[in-house]
Coordinates of C-alpha atoms in Angstrom, one line a residue:
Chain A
X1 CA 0.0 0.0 0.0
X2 CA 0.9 3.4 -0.8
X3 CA 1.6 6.1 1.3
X4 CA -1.2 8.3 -0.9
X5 CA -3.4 5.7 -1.0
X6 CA -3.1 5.2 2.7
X7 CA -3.7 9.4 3.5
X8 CA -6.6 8.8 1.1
X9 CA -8.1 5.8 3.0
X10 CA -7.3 7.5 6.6
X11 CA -9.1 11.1 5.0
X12 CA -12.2 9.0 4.1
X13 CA -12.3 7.2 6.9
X14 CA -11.6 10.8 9.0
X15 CA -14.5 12.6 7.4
X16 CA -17.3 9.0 7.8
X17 CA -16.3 9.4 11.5
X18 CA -16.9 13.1 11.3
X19 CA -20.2 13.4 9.5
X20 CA -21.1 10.2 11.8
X21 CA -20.1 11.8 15.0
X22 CA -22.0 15.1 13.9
X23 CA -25.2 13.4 12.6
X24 CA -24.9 11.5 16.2
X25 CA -24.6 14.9 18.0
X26 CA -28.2 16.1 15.8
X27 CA -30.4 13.0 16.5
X28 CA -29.2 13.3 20.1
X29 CA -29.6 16.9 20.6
X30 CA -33.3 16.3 18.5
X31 CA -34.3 13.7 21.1
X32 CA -33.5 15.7 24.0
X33 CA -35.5 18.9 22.8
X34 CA -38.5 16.1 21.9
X35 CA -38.2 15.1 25.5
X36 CA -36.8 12.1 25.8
X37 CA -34.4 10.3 28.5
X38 CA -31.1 9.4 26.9
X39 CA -29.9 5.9 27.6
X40 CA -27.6 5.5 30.2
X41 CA -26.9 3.1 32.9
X42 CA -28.2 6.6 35.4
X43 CA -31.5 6.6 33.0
X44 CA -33.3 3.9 35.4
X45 CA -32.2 5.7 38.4
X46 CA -33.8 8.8 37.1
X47 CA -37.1 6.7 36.1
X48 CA -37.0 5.2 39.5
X49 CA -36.8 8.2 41.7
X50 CA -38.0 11.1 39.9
X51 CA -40.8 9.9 38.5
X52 CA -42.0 8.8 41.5
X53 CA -44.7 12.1 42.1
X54 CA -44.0 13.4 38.2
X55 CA -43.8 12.7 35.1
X56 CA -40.0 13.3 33.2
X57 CA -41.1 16.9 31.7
X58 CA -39.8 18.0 34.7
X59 CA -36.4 16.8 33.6
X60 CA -36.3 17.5 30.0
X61 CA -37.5 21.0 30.2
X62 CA -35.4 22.3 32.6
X63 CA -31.8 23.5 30.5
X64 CA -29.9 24.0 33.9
X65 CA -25.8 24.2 35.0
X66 CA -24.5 21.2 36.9
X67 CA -24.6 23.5 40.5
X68 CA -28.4 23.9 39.7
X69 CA -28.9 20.2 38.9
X70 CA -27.1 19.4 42.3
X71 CA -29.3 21.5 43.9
X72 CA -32.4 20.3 42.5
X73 CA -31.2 16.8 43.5
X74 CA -30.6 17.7 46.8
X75 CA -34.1 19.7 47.1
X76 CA -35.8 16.4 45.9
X77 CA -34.0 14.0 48.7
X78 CA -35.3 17.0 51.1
X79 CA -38.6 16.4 49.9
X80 CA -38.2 12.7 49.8
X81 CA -36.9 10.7 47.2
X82 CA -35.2 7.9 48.1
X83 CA -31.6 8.2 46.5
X84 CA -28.3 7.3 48.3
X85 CA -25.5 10.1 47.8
X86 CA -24.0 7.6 45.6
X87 CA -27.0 7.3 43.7
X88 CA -27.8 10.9 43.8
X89 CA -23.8 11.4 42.7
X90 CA -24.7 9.2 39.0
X91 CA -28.2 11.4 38.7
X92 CA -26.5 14.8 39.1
X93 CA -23.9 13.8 36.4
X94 CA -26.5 12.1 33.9
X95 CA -28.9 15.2 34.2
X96 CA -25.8 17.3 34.0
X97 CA -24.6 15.8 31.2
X98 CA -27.5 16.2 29.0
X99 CA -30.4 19.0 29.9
X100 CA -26.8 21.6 29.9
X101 CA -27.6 25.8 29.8
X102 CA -26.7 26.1 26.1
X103 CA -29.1 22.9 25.0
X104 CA -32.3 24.5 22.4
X105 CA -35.4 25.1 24.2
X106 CA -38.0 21.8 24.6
X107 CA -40.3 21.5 21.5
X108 CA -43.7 22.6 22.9
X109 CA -46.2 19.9 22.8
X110 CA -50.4 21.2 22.2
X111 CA -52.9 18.7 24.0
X112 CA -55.9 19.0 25.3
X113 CA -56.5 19.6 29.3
X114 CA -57.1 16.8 31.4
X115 CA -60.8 15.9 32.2
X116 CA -62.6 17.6 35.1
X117 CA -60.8 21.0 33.6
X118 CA -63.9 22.4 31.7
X119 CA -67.7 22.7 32.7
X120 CA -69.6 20.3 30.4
X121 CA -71.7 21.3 28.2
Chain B
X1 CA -39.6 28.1 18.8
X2 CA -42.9 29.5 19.3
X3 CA -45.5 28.1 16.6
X4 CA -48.7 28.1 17.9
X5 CA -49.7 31.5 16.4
X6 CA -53.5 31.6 14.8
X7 CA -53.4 34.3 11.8
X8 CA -53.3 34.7 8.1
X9 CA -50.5 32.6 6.5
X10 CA -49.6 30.0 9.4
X11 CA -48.8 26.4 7.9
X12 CA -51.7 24.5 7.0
X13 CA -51.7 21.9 10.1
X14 CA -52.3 24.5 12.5
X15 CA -55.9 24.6 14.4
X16 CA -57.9 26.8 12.5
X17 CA -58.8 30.3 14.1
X18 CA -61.3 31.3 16.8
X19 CA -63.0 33.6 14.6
X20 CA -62.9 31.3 11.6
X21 CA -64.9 28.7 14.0
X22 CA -67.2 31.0 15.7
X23 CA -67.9 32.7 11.9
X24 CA -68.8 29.1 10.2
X25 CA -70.6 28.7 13.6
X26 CA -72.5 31.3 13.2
X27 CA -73.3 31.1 9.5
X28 CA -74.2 27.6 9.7
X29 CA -76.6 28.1 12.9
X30 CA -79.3 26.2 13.2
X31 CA -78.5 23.3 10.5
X32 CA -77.4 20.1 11.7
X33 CA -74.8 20.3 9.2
X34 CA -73.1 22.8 11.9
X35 CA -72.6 20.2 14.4
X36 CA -71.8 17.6 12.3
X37 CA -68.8 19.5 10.7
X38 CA -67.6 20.6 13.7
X39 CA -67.1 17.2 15.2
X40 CA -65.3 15.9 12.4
X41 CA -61.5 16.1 13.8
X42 CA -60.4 15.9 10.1
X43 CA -62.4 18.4 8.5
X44 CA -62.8 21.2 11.3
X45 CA -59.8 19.8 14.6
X46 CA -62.2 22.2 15.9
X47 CA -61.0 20.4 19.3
X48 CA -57.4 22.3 18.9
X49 CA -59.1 25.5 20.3
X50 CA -59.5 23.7 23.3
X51 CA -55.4 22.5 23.0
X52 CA -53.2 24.0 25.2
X53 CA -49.3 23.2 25.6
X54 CA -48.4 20.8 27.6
X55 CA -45.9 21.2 30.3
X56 CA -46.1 18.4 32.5
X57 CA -48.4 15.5 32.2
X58 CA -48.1 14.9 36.1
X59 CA -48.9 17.0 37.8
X60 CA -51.2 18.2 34.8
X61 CA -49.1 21.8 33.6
X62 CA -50.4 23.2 30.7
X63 CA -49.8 27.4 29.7
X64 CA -52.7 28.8 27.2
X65 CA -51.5 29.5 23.5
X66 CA -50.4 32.8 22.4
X67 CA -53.9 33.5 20.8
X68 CA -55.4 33.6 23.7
X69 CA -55.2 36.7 24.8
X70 CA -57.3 38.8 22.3
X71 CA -59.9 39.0 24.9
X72 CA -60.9 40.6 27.8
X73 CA -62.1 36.9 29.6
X74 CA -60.5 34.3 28.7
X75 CA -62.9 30.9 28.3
X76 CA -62.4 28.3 30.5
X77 CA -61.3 25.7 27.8
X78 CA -58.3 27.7 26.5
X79 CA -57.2 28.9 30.5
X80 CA -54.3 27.3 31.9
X81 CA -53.8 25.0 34.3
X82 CA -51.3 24.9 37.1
X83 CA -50.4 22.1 40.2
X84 CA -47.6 21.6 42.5
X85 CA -49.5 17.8 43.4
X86 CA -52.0 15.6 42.0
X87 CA -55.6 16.8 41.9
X88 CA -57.3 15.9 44.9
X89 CA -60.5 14.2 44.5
X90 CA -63.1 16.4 46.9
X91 CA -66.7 15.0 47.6
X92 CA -68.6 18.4 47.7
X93 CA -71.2 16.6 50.0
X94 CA -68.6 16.3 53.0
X95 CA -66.1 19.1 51.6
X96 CA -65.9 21.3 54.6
X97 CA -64.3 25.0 55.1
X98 CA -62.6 25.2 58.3
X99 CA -62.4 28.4 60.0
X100 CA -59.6 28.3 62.7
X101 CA -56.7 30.1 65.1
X102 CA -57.6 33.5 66.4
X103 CA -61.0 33.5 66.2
X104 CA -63.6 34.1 68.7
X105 CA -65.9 31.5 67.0
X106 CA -64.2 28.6 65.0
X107 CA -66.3 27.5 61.6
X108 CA -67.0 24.4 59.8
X109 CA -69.0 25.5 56.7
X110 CA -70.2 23.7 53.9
X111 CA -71.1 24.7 50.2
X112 CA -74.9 25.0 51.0
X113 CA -73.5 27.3 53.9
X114 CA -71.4 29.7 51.6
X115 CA -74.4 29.4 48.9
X116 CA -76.5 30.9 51.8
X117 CA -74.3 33.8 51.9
X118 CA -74.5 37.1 49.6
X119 CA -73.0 36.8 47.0
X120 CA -70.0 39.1 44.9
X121 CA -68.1 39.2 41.6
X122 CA -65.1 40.0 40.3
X123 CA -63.2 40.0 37.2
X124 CA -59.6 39.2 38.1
X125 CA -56.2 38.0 36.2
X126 CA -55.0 34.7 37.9
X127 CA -51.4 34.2 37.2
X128 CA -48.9 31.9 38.1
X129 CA -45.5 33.9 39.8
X130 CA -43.6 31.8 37.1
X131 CA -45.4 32.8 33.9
X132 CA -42.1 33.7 31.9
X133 CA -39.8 31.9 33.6
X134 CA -38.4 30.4 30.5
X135 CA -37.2 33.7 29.1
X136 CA -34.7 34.4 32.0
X137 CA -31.2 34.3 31.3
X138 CA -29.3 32.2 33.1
X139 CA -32.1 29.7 33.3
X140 CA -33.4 28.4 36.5
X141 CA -35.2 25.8 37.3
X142 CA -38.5 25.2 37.7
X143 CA -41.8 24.6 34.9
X144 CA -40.4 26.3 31.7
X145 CA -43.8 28.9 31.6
X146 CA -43.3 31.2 28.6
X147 CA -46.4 34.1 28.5
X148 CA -49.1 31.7 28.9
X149 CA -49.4 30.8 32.4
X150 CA -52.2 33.4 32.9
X151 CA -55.8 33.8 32.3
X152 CA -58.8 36.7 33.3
X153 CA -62.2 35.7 34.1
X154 CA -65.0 36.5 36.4
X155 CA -65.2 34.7 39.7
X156 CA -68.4 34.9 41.9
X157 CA -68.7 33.6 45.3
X158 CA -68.5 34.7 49.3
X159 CA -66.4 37.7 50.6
X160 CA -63.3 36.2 52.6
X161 CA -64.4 39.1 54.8
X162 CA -68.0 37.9 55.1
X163 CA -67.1 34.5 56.4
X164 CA -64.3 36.1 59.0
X165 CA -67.0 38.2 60.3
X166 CA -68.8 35.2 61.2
X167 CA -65.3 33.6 63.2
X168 CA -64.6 37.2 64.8
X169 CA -61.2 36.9 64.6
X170 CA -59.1 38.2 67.8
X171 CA -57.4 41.4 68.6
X172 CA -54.1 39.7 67.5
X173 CA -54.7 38.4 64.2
X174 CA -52.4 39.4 61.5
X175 CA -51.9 36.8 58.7
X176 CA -54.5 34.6 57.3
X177 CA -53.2 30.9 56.4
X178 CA -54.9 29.3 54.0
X179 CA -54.5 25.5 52.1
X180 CA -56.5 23.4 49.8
X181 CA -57.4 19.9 49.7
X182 CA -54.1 18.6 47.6
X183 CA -51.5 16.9 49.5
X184 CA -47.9 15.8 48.0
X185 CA -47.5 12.2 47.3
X186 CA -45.0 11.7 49.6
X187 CA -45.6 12.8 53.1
X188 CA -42.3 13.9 53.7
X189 CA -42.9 16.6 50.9
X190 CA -44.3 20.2 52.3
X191 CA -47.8 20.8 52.1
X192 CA -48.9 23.7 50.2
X193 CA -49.6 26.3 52.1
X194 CA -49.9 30.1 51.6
X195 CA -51.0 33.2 53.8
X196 CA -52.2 36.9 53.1
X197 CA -51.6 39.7 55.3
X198 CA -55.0 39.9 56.6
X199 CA -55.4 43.6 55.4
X200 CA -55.7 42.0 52.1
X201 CA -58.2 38.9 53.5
X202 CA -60.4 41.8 55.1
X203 CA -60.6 43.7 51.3
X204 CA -64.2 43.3 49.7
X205 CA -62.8 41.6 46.7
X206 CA -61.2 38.8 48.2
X207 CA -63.7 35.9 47.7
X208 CA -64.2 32.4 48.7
X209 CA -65.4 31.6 45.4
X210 CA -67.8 29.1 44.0
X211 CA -67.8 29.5 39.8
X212 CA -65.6 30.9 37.5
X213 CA -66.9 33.0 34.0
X214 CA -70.7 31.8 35.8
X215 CA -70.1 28.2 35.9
X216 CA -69.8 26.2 39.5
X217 CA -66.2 25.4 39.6
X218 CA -64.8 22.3 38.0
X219 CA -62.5 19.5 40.3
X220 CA -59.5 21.0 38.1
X221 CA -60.1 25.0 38.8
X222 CA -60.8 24.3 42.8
X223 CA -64.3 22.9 43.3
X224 CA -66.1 23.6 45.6
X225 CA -64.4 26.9 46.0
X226 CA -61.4 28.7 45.8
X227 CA -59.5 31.5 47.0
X228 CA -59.9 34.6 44.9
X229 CA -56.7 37.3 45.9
X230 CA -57.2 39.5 42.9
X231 CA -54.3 41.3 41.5
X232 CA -51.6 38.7 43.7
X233 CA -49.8 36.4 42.3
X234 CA -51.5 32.9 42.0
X235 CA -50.0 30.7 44.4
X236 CA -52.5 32.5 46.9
X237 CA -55.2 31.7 44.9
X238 CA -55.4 28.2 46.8
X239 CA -58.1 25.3 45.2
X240 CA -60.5 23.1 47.2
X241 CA -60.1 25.6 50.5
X242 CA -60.1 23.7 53.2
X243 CA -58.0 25.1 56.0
X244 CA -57.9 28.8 57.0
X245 CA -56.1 29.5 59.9
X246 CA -56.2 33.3 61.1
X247 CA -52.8 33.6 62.8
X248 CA -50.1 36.8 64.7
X249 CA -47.4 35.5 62.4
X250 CA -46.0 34.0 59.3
X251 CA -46.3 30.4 58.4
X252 CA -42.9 28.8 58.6
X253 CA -43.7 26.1 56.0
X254 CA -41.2 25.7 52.5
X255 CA -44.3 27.5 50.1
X256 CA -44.0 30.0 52.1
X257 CA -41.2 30.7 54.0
X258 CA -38.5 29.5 51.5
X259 CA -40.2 29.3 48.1
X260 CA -42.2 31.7 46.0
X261 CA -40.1 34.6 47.2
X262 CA -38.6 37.2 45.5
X263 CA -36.1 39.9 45.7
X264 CA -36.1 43.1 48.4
X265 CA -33.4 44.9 46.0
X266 CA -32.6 43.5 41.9
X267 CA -29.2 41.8 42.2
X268 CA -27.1 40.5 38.8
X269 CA -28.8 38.1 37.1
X270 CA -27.3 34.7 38.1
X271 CA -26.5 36.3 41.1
X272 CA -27.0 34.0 44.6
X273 CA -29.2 36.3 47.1
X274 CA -29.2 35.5 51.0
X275 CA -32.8 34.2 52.2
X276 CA -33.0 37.4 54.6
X277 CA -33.1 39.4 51.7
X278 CA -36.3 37.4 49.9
X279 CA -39.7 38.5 50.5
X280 CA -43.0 36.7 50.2
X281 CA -44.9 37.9 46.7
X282 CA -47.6 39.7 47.0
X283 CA -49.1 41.9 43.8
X284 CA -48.5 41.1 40.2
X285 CA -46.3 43.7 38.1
X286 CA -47.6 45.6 35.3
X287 CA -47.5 43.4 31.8
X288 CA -49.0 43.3 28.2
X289 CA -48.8 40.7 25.6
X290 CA -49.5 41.0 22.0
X291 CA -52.0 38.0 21.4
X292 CA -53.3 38.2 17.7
X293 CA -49.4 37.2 16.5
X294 CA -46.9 34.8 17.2
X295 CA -43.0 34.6 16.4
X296 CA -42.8 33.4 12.7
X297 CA -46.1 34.5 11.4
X298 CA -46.0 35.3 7.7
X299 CA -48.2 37.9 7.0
X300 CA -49.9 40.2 3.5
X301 CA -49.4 43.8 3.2
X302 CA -52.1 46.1 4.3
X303 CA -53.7 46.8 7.2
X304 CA -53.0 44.0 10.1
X305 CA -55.8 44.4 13.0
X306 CA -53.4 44.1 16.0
X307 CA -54.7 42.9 19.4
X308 CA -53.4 42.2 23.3
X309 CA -54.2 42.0 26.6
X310 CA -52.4 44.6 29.4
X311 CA -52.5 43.8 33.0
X312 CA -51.4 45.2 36.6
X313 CA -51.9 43.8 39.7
X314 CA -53.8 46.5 41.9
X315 CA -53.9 48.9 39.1
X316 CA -56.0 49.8 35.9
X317 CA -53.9 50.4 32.7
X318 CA -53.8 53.8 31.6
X319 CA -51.7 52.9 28.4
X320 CA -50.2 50.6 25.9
X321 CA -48.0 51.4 23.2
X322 CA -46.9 49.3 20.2
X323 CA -42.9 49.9 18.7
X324 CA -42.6 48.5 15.2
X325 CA -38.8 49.6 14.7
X326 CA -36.8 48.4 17.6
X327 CA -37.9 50.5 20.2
X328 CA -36.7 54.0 19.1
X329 CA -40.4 55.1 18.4
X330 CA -43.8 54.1 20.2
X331 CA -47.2 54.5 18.8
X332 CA -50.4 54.3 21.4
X333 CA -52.6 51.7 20.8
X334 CA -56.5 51.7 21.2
X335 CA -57.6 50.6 24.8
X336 CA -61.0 49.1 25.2
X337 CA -63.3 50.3 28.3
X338 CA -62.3 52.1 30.9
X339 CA -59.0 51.6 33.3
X340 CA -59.8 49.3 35.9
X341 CA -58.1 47.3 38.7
X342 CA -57.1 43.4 38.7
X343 CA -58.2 42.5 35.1
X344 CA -57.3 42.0 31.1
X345 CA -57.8 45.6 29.6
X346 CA -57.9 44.8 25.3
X347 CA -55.8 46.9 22.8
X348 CA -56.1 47.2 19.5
X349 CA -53.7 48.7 16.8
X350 CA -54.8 48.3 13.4
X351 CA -50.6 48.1 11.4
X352 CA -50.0 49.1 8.4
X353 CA -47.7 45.9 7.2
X354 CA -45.0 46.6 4.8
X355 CA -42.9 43.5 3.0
X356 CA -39.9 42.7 4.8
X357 CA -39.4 41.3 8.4
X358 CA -40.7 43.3 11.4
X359 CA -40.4 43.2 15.2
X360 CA -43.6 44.1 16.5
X361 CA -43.0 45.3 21.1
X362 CA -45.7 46.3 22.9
X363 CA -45.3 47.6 26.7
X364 CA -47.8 49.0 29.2
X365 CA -48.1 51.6 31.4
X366 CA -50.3 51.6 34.7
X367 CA -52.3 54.0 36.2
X368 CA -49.2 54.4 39.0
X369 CA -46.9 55.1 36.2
X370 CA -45.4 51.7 36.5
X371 CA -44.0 50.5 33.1
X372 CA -42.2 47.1 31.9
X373 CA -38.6 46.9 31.2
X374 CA -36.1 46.3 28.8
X375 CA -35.2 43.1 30.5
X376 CA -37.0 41.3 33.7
X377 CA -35.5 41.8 37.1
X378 CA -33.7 38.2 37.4
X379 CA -34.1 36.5 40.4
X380 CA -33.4 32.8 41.4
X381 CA -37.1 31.6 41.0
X382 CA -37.6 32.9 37.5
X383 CA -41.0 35.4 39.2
X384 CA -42.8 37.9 37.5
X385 CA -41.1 38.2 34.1
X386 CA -42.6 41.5 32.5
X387 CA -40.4 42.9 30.2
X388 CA -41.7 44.5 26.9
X389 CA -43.4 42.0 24.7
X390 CA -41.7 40.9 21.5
X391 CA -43.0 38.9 18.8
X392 CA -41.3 38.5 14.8
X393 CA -43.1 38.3 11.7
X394 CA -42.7 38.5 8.3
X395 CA -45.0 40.2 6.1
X396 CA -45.2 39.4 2.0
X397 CA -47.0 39.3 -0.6

């Protein structure tokens, strides 16, 4: 193999793992404006703990630095939830990680209000 | 980001408009063909009038659309809808109102007791401390509300002073503590629990009341009754009252003591501000929104019929102006009725739209001389965002 050949091959293979990477980067910054939990091995912890008394909008629309996320952790083990410090620790870094200050504002969702909202008619 | 706007030129799988309903209503009144096309999701999604956007699913959190607020009360199927906890289920026929603390005589009423009593209405903005809390920079936590978190109608029931009378409440008395029927689902999460100065409990339009816009209250907007603090901010406007305790002091309890507080003095945005320095919220600041248009609208040339709703607290509105160029010049807009306390006052501008892209702000002024801002006073719960109004369209033929 040539060393041209072998620049080409490496330049090919350079600009797959780029466009990959950056088409990675837009499907995962898509799901997180659309609301959805990432994958992760913290994602059941969140499931288990949060979601508890609400449902994960509370998560996904908040677009907060990792000092506010440890503080909202903390505020929910005030109010209850039952997460060790370790536990708490993976949480903090997971919703840290992804729902970040500079992440597009969540795609607002129309639906109609739950019943028992609006005299009948 | 914000596509939920109801005018000439929107993409064609938005809800059609209010107007556009109520007009092939009106025309087709009295045939059966009326109902029938209304009811057909396909043809007419006459249902999206009724959609609101959804913040949280649980507790329900849902702000009202932009288009909205073109009126002066705002219907019950397009207001929004806020909750710290789940809804509490309340049987009306054992639903009691306590009356407690310093009182001379301690009450249990029922709804057949407060229906007993005379009666009062008010028209009266209820708005959540957080509408806007989305458009704070740095963010901060809590539900992302963006203008929608607010709603006028007309609530009837019982003077709050009316059924104090009846406890005599003791020479001591200062604060009135009040809390509804919802409890947290876990019981090591605070209850929700408010309190008013009493001055304000003791003013004739603070009501116990019993239907909103003339209709007996729903479970979701507070049946049996509700607490009606017009012009403060809506966490005092507690659902299901159960409990009011008159007390000499403040509750020390999270919702009030720690939460829902805001600022004595502005600090830098971001900016950490000791607790000693928070005060409880009390009256709603002055605050228009431009309701007829939403960011991204495509509009024709001509005359655009521009309309809003303006807002302050205590006070009436004595003026709203409309700033098509950035803010260097202001125009007045129309103002409907006269200025009046605690409620929507409509404006109306009717624009001459010329091709290219516009920024259409609109601020208010109220009868004080109170006027919004550039930018909102930040402050670590994201409360009482009022800064001027801005919304982007583009007009072409």
């Amino acid at each position: 193999m040539n060393r041209p050949l072998i620049a080409a091959v490496l330049l090919v293979g350079a600009v797959a793992w780029a466009a990959n990477e950056s088409t990675a980067l837009d499907e995962k910054t898509k799901a997180l404006v659309e609301g959805q939990l990432p994958e992760d091995p913290a994602r059941p912890l969140v499931q288990g703990k949060c979601l508890l008394c609400h449902t994960s909008e509370y998560v996904t629309q908040q677009r907060l630095t990792e000092g506010q996320w440890q503080r909202t952790v903390e505020k929910m083990r005030k109010f209850g939830t039952p997460a060790s410090d370790e536990e708490a620790k993976t949480m903090v870094a997971y919703l840290a990680r992804n729902w970040t200050p500079d992440l597009p504002p969540p795609r607002p969702v129309r639906a109609p209000l739950p019943p028992g909202s609006v005299p009948s008619k | 980001m914000e596509r939920e706007g109801f005018c000439v030129g929107h993409a064609p799988e938005q809800p059609m408009t209010l107007d556009r309903r109520r007009f092939l209503k009106s025309s087709l009144a009295g045939a059966a063909a009326a109902g029938w096309w209304l009811n057909v999701p396909s043809l007419a999604r006459a249902k999206g009038r009724e959609e609101l956007i959804r913040m949280t699913e649980r507790p329900p959190n849902f702000e009202s659309v932009r288009s909205t607020f073109t009126t002066r009360i705002t219907p019950i199927e397009r207001f929004y809808l806020r909750n710290h906890f789940d809804i509490p289920t309340v049987e009306v026929a054992s639903w009691r109102l306590k009356i407690r603390g310093l009182v001379e005589k301690p009450l249990s009423l029922s709804l057949p007791d407060l229906q007993r009593m005379p009666q009062a209405t008010v028209e009266a903005v209820l708005q959540c401390a957080g509408n806007g809390r989305a458009l704070f920079t740095p963010h901060v936590p809590g539900v992302q509300w963006r203008f929608g978190a607010m709603g006028s109608a007309e609530w009837t029931g019982v003077r709050l002073k009316d059924v104090l009378a009846l406890a005599r409440p003791k020479q001591d008395a200062a604060f009135v503590q009040v809390q509804g029927a919802e409890r947290p689902t876990m019981d090591t999460t605070p209850q929700f629990i408010r309190a008013i100065p009493l001055a304000k409990a003791l003013h004739a339009d603070t009501l116990v009341a019993l239907k909103m816009n003339g209709e007996p209250l729903v479970p979701n907007r507070g049946r049996p009754a509700r607490l009606i603090v017009p012009g403060w901010v809506g966490d005092d406007w507690v659902r299901a009252l159960v409990d009011v305790e008159v007390r000499s002091d403040e509750p020390k309890t999270f919702y009030y003591d720690t939460a829902y507080r805001f600022p004595a003095a502005p600090g830098a945005p971001g900016a950490a501000i000791p607790a000693d320095q928070m005060k409880p919220m009390t009256k709603v600041n002055v605050k228009s929104l431009l309701g007829s248009l939403s960011d991204g609208d495509v509009l024709r040339p001509g005359i655009q019929q521009l309309t809003g709703v303006a807002f302050s607290g205590e006070a009436g509105i004595d003026r709203v102006e409309l700033s098509f160029d950035g803010g260097k010049s202001w125009t007045p807009a129309q103002l409907e009725g006269p200025a009046m306390p605690y409620g929507f006052r409509v404006f109306r501008h009717a624009w001459k739209a010329a091709e290219g892209s516009h920024e259409i702000a609109c601020r208010a002024t109220d009868t004080t001389g109170a006027t919004q801002p550039e930018a909102p006073v930040w402050n670590p719960g994201g409360y009482l965002h009022n800064a001027i109004d801005r919304v982007r369209v583009q007009v072409r033929s």
